Coordinates of C-alpha atoms and ligand atoms in Angstrom, one line a residue:
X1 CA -16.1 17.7 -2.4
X2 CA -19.5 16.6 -3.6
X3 CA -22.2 17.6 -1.8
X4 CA -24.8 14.9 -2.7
X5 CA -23.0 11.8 -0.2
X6 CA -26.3 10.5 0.6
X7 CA -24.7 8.8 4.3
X8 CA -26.6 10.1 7.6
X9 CA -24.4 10.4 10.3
X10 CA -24.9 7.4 12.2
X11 CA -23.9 5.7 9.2
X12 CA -21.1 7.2 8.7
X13 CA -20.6 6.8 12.5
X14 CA -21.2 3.1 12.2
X15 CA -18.5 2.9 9.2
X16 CA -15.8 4.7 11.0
X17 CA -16.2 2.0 13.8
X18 CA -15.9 -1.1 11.5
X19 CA -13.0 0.6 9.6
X20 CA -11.5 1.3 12.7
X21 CA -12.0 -2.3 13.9
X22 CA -10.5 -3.6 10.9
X23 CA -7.5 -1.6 10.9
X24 CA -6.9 -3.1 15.0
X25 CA -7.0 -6.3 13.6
X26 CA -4.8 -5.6 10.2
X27 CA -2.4 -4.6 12.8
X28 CA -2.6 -7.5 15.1
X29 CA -2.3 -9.8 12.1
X30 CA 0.7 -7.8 10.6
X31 CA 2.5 -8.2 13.9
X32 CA 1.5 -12.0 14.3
X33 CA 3.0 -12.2 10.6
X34 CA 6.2 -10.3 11.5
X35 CA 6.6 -12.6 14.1
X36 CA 6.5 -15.4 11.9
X37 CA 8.3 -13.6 9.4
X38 CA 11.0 -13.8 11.7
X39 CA 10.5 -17.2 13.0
X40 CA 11.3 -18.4 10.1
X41 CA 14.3 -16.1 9.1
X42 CA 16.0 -17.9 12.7
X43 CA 15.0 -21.3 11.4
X44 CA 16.5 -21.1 7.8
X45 CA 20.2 -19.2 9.0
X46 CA 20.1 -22.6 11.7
X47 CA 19.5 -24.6 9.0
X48 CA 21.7 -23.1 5.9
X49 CA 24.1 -23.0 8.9
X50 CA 23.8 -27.0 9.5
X51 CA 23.6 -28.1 6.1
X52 CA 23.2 -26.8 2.8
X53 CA 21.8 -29.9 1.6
X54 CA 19.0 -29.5 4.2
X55 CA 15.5 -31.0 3.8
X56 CA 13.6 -28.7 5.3
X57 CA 14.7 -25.7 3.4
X58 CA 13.0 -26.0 0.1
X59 CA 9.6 -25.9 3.1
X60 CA 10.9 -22.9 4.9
X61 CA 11.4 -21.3 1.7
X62 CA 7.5 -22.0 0.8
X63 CA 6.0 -21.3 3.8
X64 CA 8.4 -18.0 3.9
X65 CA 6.6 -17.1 0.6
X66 CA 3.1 -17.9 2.1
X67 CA 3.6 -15.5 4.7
X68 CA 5.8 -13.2 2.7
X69 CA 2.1 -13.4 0.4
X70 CA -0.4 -13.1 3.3
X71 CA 1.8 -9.9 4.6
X72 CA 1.5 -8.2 1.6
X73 CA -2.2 -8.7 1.4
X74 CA -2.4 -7.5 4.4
X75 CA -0.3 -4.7 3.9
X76 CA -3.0 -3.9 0.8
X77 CA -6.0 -4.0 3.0
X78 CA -4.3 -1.8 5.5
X79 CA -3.1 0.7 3.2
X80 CA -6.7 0.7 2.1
X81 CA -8.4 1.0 5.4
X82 CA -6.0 3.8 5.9
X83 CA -7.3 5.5 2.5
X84 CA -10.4 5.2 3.6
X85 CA -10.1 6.5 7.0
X86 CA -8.4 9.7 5.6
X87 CA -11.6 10.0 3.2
X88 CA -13.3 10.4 6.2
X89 CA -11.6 12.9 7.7
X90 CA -11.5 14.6 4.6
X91 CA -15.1 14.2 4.4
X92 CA -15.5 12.8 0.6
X93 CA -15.9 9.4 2.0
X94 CA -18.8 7.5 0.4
X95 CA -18.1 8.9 -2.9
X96 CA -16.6 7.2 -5.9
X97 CA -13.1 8.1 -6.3
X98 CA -13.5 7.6 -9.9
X99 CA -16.5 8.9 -10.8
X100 CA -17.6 10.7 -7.8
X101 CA -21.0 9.0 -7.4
X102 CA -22.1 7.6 -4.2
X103 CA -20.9 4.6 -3.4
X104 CA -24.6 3.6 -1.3
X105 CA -24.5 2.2 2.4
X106 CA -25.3 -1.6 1.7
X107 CA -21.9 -1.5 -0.5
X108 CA -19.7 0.4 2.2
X109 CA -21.9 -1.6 5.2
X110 CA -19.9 -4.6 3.2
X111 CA -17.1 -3.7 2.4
X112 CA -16.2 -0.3 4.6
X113 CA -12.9 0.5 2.3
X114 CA -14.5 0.8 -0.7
X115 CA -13.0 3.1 -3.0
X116 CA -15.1 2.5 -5.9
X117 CA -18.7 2.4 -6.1
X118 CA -20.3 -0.8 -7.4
X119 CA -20.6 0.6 -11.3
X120 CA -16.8 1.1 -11.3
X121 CA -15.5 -1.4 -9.5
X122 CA -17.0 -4.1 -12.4
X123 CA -14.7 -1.9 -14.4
X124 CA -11.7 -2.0 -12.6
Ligands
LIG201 ZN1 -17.8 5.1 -9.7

């Protein structure tokens, strides 16, 4: 673990909090978008069940994409909140998994999940 993270612990304190905050409300969005998920399911078996000419299913089919879509990004960000979180616990948060520099507070402060410190991210 590199031993130059430059992050006092209130910092690191006041990360952990807004990763934590984002990961409650990753998870109340994934379930809102479950729910959906399977709103729509019900309303395209009724439909395909009614008629298999049906208007509507060409839109139940695109808005099943759009929240198949906003799941999966949502999915990303939690995946990567989660990554983060175990850095944390792991104690090599703050560094740059790729190059192992610190990643500096104003970048984490905006984005808390940040894997990559600014250098590699323009990369990436
Ligand atoms: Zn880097």
């Amino acid at each position: 673990m590199p031993d130059a993270i430059p992050l006092t612990d209130a910092q690191l304190a006041h990360l952990e909090a807004a990763l934590r905050r984002q990961r409650e409300s990753l998870d109340a969005e994934l379930r809102r978008m479950t729910g959906s998920l399977a709103d729509v399911r019900e309303a395209r078996s009724d439909a395909s069940a009614d008629d298999e000419h049906d208007p509507e299913g060409p839109t139940l089919s695109s808005e099943w994409s759009r929240i198949a879509g906003v799941t999966d990004g949502l999915a990303r960000s939690s995946a990567e909140v989660d990554a983060a979180l175990e850095r944390l616990a792991a104690g090599t948060y703050g560094a740059c998994i790729r190059c192992g520099q610190p990643i500096g507070f104003e970048r984490l402060d905006a984005l808390p999940s940040a894997a990559l410190c600014i250098t590699c991210a323009r990369l990436v």
